[in-house]
C-alpha positions as protocol buffer text, in pm:
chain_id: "A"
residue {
  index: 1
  type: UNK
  ca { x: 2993 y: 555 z: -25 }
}
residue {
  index: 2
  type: UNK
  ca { x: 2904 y: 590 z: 321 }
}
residue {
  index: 3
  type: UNK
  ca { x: 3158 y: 380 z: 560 }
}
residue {
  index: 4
  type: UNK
  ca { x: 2919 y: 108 z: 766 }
}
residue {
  index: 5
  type: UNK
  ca { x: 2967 y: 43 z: 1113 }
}
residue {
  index: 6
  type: UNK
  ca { x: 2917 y: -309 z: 1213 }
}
residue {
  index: 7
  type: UNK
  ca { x: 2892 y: -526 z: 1537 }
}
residue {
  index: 8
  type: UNK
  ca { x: 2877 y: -884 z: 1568 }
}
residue {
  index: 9
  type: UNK
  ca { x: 2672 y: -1061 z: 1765 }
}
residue {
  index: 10
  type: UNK
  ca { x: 2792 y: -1437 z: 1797 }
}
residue {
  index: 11
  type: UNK
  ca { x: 2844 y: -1652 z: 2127 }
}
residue {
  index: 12
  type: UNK
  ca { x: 3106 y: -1859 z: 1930 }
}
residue {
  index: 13
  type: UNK
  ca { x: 3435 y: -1699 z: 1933 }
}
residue {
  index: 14
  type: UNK
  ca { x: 3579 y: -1864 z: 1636 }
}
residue {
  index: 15
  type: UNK
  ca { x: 3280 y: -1742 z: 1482 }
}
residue {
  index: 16
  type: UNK
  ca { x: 3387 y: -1395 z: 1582 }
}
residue {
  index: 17
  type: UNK
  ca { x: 3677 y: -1419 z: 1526 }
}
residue {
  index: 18
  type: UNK
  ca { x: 3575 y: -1538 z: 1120 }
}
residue {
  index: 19
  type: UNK
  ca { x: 3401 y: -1257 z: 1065 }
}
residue {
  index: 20
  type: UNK
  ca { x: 3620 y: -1023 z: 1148 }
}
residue {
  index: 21
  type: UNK
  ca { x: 3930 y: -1152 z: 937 }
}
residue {
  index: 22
  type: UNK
  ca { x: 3667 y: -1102 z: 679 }
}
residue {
  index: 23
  type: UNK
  ca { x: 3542 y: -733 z: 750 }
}
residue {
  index: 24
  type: UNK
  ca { x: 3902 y: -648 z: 748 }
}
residue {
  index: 25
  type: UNK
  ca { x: 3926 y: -748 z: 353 }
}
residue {
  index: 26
  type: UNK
  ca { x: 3583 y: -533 z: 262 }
}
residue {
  index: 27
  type: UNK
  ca { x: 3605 y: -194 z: 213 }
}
residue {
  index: 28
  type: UNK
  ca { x: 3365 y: 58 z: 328 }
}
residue {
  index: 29
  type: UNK
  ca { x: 3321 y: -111 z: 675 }
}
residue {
  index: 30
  type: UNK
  ca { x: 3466 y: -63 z: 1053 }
}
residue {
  index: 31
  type: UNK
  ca { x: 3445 y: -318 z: 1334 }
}
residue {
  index: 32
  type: UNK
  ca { x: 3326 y: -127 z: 1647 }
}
residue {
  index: 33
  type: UNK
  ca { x: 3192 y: -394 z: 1855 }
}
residue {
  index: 34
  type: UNK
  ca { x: 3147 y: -769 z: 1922 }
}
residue {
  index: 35
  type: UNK
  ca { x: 2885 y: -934 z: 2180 }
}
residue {
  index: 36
  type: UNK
  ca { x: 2841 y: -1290 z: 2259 }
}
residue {
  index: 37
  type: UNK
  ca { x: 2458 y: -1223 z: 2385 }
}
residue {
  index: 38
  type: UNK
  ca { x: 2181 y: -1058 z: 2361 }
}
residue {
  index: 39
  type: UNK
  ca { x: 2184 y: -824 z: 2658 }
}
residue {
  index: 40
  type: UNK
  ca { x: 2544 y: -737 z: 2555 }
}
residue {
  index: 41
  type: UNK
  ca { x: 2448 y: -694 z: 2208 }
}
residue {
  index: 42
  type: UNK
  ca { x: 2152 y: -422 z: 2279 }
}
residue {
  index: 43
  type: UNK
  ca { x: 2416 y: -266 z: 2582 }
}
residue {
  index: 44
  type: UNK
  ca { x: 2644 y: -221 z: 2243 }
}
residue {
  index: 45
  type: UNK
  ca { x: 2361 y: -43 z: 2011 }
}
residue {
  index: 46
  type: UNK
  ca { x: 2283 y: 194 z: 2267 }
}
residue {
  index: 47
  type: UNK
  ca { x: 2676 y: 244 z: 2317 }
}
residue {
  index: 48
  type: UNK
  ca { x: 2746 y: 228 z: 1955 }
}
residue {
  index: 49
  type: UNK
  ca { x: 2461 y: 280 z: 1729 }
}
residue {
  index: 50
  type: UNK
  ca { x: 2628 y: 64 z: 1493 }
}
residue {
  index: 51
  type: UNK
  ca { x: 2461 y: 62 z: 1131 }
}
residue {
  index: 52
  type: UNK
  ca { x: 2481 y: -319 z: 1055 }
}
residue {
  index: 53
  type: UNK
  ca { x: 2474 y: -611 z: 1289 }
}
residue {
  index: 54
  type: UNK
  ca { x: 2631 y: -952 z: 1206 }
}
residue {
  index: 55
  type: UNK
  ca { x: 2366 y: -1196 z: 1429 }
}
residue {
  index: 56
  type: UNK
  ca { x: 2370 y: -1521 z: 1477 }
}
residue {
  index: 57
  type: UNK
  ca { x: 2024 y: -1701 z: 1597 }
}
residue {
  index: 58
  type: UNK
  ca { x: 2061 y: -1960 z: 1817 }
}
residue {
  index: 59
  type: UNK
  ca { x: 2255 y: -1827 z: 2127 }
}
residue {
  index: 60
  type: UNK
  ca { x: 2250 y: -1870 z: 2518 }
}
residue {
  index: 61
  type: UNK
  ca { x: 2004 y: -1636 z: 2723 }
}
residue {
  index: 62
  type: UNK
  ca { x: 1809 y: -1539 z: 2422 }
}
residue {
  index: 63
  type: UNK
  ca { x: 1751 y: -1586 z: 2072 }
}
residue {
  index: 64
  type: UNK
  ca { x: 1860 y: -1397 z: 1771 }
}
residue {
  index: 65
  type: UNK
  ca { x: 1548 y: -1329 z: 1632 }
}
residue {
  index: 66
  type: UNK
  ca { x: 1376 y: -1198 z: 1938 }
}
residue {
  index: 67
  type: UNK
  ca { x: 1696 y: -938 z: 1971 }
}
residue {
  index: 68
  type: UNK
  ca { x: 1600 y: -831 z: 1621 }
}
residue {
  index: 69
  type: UNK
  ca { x: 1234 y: -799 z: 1655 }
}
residue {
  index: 70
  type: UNK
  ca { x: 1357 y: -558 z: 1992 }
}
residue {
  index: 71
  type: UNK
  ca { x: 1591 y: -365 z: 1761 }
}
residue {
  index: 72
  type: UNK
  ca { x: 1317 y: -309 z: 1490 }
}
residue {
  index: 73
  type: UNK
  ca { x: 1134 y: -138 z: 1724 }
}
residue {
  index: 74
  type: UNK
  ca { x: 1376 y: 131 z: 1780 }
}
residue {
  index: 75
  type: UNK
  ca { x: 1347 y: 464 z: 1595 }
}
residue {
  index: 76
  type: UNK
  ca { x: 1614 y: 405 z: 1358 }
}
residue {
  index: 77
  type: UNK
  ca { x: 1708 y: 77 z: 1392 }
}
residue {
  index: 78
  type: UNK
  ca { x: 2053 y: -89 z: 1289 }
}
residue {
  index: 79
  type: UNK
  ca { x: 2060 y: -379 z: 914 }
}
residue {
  index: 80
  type: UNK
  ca { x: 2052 y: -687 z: 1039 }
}
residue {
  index: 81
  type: UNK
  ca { x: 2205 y: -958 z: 833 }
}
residue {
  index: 82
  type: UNK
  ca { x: 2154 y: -1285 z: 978 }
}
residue {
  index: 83
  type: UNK
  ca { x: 2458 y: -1547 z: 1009 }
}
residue {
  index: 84
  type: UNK
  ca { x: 2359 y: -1924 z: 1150 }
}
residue {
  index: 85
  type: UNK
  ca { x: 2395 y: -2273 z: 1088 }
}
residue {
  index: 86
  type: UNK
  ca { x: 2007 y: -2313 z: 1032 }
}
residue {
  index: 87
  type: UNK
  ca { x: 1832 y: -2269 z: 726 }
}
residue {
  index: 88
  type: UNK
  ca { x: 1481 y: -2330 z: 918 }
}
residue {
  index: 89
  type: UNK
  ca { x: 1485 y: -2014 z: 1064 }
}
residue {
  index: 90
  type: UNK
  ca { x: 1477 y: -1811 z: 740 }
}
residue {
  index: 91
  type: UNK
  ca { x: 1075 y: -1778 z: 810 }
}
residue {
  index: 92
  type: UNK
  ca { x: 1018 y: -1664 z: 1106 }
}
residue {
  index: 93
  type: UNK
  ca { x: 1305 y: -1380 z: 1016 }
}
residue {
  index: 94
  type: UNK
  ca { x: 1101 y: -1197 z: 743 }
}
residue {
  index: 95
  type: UNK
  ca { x: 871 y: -1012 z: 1046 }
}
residue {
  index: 96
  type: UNK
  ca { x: 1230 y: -866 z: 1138 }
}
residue {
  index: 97
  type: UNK
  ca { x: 1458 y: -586 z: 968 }
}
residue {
  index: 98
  type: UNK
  ca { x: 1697 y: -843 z: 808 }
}
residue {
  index: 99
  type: UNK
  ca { x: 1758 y: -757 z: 518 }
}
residue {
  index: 100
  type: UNK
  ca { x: 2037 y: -1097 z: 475 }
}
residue {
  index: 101
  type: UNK
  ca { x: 2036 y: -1436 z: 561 }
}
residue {
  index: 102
  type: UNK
  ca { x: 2381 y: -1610 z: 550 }
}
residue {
  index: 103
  type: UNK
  ca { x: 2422 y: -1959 z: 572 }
}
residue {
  index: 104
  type: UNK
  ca { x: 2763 y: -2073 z: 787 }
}
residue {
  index: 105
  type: UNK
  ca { x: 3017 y: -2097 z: 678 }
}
residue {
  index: 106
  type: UNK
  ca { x: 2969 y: -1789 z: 569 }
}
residue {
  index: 107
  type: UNK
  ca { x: 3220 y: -1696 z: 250 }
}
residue {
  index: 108
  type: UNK
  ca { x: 3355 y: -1334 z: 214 }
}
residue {
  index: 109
  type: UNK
  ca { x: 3238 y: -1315 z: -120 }
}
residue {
  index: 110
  type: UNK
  ca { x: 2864 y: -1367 z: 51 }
}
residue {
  index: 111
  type: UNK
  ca { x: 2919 y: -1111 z: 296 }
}
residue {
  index: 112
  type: UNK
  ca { x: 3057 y: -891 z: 73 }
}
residue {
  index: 113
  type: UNK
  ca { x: 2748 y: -908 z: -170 }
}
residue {
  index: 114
  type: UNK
  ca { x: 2528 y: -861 z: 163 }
}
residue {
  index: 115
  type: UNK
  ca { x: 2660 y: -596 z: 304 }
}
residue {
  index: 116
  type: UNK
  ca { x: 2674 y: -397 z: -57 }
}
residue {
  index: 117
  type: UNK
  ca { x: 2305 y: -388 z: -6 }
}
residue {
  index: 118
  type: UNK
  ca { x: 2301 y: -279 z: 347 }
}
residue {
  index: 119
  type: UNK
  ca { x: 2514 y: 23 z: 168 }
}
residue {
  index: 120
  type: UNK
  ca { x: 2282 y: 119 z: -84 }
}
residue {
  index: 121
  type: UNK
  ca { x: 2001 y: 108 z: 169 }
}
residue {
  index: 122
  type: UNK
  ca { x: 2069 y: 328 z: 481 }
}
residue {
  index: 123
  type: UNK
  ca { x: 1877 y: 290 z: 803 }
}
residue {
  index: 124
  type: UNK
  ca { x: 1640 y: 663 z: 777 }
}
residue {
  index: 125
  type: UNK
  ca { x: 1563 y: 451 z: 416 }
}
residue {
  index: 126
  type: UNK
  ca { x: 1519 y: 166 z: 628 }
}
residue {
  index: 127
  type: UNK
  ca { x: 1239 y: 329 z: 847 }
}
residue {
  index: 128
  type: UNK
  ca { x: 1055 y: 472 z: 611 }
}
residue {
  index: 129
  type: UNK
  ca { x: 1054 y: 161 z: 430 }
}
residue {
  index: 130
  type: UNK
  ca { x: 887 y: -42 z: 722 }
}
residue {
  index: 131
  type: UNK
  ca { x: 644 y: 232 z: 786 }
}
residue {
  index: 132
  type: UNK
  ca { x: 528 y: 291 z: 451 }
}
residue {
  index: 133
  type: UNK
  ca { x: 427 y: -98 z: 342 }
}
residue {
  index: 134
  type: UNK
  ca { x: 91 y: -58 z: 147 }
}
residue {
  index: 135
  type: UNK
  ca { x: -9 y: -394 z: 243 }
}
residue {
  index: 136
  type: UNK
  ca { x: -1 y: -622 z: 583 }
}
residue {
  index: 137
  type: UNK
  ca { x: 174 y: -938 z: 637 }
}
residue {
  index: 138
  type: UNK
  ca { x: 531 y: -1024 z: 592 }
}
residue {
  index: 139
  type: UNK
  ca { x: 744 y: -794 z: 344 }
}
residue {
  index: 140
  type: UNK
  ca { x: 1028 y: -1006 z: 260 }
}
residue {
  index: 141
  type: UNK
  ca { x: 1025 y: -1371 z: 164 }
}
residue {
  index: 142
  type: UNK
  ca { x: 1234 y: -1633 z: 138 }
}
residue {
  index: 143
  type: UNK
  ca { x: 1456 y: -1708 z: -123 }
}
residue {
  index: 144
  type: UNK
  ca { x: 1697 y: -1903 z: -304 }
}
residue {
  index: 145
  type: UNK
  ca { x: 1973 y: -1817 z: -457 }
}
residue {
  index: 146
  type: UNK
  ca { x: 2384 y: -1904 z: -536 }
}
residue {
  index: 147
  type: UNK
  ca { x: 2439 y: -1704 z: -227 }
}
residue {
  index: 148
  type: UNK
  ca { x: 2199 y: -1922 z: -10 }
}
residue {
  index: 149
  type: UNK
  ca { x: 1895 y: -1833 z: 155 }
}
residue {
  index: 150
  type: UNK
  ca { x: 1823 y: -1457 z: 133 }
}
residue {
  index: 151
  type: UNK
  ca { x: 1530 y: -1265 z: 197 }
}
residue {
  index: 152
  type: UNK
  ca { x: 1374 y: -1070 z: -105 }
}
residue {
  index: 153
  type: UNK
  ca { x: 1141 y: -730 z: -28 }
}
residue {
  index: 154
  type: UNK
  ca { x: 815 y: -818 z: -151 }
}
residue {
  index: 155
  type: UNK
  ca { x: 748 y: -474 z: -254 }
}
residue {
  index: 156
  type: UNK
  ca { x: 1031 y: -477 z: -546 }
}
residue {
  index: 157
  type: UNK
  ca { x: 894 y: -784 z: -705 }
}
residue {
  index: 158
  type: UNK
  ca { x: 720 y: -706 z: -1054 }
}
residue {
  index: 159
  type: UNK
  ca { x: 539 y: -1033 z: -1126 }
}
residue {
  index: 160
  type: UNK
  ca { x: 580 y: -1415 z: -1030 }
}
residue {
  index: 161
  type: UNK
  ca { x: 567 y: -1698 z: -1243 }
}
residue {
  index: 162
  type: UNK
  ca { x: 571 y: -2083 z: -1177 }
}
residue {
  index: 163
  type: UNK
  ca { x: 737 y: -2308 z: -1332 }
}
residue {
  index: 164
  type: UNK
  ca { x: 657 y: -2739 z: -1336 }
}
residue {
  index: 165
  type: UNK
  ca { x: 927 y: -2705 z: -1029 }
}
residue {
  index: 166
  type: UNK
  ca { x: 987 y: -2359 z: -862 }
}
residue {
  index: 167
  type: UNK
  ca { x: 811 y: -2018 z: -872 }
}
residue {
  index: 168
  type: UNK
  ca { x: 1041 y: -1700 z: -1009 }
}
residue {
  index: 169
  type: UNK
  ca { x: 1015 y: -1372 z: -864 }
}
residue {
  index: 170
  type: UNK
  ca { x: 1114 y: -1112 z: -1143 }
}
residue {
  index: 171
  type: UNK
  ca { x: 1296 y: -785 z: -998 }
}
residue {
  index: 172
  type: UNK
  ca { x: 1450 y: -468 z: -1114 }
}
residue {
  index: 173
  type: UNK
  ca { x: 1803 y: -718 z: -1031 }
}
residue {
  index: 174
  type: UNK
  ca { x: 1706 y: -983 z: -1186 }
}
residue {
  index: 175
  type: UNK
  ca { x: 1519 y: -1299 z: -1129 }
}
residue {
  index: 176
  type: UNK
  ca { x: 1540 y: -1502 z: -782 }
}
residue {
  index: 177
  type: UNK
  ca { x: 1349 y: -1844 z: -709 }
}
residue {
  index: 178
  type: UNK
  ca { x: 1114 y: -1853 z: -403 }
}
residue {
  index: 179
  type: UNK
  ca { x: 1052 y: -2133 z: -160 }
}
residue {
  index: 180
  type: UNK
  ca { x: 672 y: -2119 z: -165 }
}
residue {
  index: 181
  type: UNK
  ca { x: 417 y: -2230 z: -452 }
}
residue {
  index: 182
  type: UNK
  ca { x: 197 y: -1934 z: -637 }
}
residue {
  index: 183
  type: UNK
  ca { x: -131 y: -2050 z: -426 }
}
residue {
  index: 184
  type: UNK
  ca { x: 44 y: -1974 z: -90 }
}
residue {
  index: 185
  type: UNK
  ca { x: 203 y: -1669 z: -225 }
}
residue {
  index: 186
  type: UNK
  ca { x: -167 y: -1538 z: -352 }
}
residue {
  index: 187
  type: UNK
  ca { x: -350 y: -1621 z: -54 }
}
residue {
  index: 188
  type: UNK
  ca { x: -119 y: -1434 z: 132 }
}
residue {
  index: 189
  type: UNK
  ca { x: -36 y: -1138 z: -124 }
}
residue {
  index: 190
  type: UNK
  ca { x: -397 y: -1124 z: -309 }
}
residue {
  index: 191
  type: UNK
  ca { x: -448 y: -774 z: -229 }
}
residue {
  index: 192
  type: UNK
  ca { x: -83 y: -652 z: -442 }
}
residue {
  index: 193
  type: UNK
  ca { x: -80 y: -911 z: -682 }
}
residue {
  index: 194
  type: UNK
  ca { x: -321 y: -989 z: -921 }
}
residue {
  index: 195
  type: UNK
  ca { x: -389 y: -1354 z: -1148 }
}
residue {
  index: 196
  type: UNK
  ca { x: -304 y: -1268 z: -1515 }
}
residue {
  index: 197
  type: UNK
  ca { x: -251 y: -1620 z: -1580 }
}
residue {
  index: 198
  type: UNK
  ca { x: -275 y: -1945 z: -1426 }
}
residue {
  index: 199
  type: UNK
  ca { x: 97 y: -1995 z: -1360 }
}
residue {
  index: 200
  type: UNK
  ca { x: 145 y: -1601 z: -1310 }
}
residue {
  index: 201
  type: UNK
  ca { x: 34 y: -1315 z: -1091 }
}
residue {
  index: 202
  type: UNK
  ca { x: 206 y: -944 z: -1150 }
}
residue {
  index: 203
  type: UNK
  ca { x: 192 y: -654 z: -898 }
}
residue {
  index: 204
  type: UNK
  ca { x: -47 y: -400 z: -934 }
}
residue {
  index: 205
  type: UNK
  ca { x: 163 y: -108 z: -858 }
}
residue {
  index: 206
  type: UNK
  ca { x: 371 y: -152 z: -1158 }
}
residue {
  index: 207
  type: UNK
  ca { x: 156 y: -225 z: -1444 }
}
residue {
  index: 208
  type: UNK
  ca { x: 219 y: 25 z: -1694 }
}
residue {
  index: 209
  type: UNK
  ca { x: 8 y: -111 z: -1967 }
}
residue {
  index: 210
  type: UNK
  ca { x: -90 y: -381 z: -2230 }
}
residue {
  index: 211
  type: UNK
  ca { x: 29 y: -496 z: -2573 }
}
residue {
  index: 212
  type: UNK
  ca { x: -52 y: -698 z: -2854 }
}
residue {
  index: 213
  type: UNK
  ca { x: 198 y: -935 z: -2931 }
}
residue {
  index: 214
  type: UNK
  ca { x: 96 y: -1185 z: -3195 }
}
residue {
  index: 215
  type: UNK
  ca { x: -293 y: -1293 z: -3117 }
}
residue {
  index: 216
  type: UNK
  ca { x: -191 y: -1266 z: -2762 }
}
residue {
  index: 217
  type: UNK
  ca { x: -158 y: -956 z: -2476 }
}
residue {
  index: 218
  type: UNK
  ca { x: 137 y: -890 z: -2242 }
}
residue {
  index: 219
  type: UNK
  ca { x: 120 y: -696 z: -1923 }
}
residue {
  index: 220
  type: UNK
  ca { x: 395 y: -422 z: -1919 }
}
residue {
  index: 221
  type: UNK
  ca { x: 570 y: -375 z: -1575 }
}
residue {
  index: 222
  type: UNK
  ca { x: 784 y: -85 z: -1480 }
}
residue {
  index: 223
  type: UNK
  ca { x: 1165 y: -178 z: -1399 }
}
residue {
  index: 224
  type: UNK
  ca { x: 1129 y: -542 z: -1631 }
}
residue {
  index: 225
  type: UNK
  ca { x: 1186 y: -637 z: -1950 }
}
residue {
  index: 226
  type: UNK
  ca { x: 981 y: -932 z: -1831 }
}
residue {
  index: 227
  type: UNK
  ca { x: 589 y: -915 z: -2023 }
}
residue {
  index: 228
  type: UNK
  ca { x: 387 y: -1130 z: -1833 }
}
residue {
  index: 229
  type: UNK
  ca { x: 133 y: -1345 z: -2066 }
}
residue {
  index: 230
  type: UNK
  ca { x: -224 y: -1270 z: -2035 }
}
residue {
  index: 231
  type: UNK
  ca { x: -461 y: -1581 z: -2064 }
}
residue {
  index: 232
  type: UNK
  ca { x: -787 y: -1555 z: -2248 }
}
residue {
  index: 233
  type: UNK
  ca { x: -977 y: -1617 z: -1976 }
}
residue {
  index: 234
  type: UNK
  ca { x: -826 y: -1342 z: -1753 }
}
residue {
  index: 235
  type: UNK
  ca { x: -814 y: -1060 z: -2056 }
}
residue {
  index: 236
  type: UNK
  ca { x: -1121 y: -904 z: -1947 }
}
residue {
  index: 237
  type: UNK
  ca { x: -1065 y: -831 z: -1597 }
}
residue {
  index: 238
  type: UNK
  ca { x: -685 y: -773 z: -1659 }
}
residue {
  index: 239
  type: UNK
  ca { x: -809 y: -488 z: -1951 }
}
residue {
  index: 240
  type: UNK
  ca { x: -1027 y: -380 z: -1686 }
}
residue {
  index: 241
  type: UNK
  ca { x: -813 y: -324 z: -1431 }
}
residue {
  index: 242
  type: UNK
  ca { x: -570 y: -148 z: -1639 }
}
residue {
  index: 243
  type: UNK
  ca { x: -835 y: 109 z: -1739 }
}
residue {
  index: 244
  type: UNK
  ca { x: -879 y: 192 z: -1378 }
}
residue {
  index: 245
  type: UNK
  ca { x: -480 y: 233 z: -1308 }
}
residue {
  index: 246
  type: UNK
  ca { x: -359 y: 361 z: -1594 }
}
């Protein structure tokens, strides 16, 4: 497994100082820079070319999430994992390359889940993923999970299904629950997603096909065991569409 190289970007030093004690107990990782700042911090990736940052948000002379929309920008920019005392910001952090958003005080066994996906995704795979999104508007969202708030790629979610309470997003990993209701998520993701149901919508791009289960249909997604149900009044236009992608 490729050995990351990480900076953190933090104007607290006990903050610093947290992180990394816990780098050193995570394997498959080097320290090669801190920065209290943003203008130190970009100094350090043009120094460094580190291939994860640890950033905080909310610091003096400029904010987190502006350094990260800069460093997105680059040719083949750093991860970013996000680490702050603010859950509120988790929004406006999807139109950056985050792909984490840690929740202080951060525990080593959330850093160490975090930065295993940094590993399996490296930063070439990280371009082409931003340049290559089939569809506009944010592609990550947030979500909710035993680790925190975390942002999920939009493009690896199969189907989404609400519940009386929440809305599940059903991945090739497993299931994670969102922070928005299905009518936001459609209005803003009508173009992948399509209504098989009232309380569902699946992703076009992975239908595979259609079965018969009982006197009812199920939409078959590639990478789930999860069958959407099809509603009678959607059957049509769902058979329809299949006939055109399949």
């Amino acid at each position: 497994m490729t050995q990351l190289r990480v900076l953190i970007v933090d104007d607290e030093p006990l903050a610093r100082m947290r992180l990394q004690r816990q780098l050193g107990t995570i394997e498959q990782c080097s320290l090669v820079g801190e920065a209290a700042d943003s203008e130190s911090a970009l100094l350090q990736v043009q120094l460094l070319d580190p291939d994860l940052i640890l950033l905080d948000i909310e610091m003096p002379g400029g904010c987190g999430l502006a350094l990260a929309q800069q460093l997105a920008a680059r040719d083949c920019p750093p991860a970013i994992i996000f680490c702050t005392a603010h859950d509120e910001f988790a929004l406006p952090a999807f139109a950056t390359s985050a792909v984490g958003y840690l929740l202080k005080p951060v525990s080593i066994e959330q850093l160490r889940q975090a930065m295993a996906k940094v590993q399996r995704l490296s930063k070439p795979q990280q371009k082409l993923l931003q340049g290559t999104r089939k569809h506009p508007g944010r592609n990550r969202i947030k979500a909710v999970s035993r680790l925190g708030v975390e942002l999920l790629l939009v493009n690896a979610i199969r189907c989404l299904i609400a519940d009386s309470k929440y809305v599940l997003a059903h991945h090739p990993a497993g299931e994670t629950i969102l922070d928005e209701s299905l009518k936001e998520l459609e209005r803003e993701f009508g173009a992948r997603f399509v209504r098989v149901h009232r309380s569902t919508l699946v992703a076009r791009e992975y239908i595979v096909g259609l079965r018969k289960e009982g006197g009812h249909y199920r939409v078959e997604l590639e990478g789930v065991t999860e069958a959407p149900l099809v509603s009678r009044r959607m059957l049509s236009s769902v058979k329809t569409l299949i006939a055109e992608i399949c």
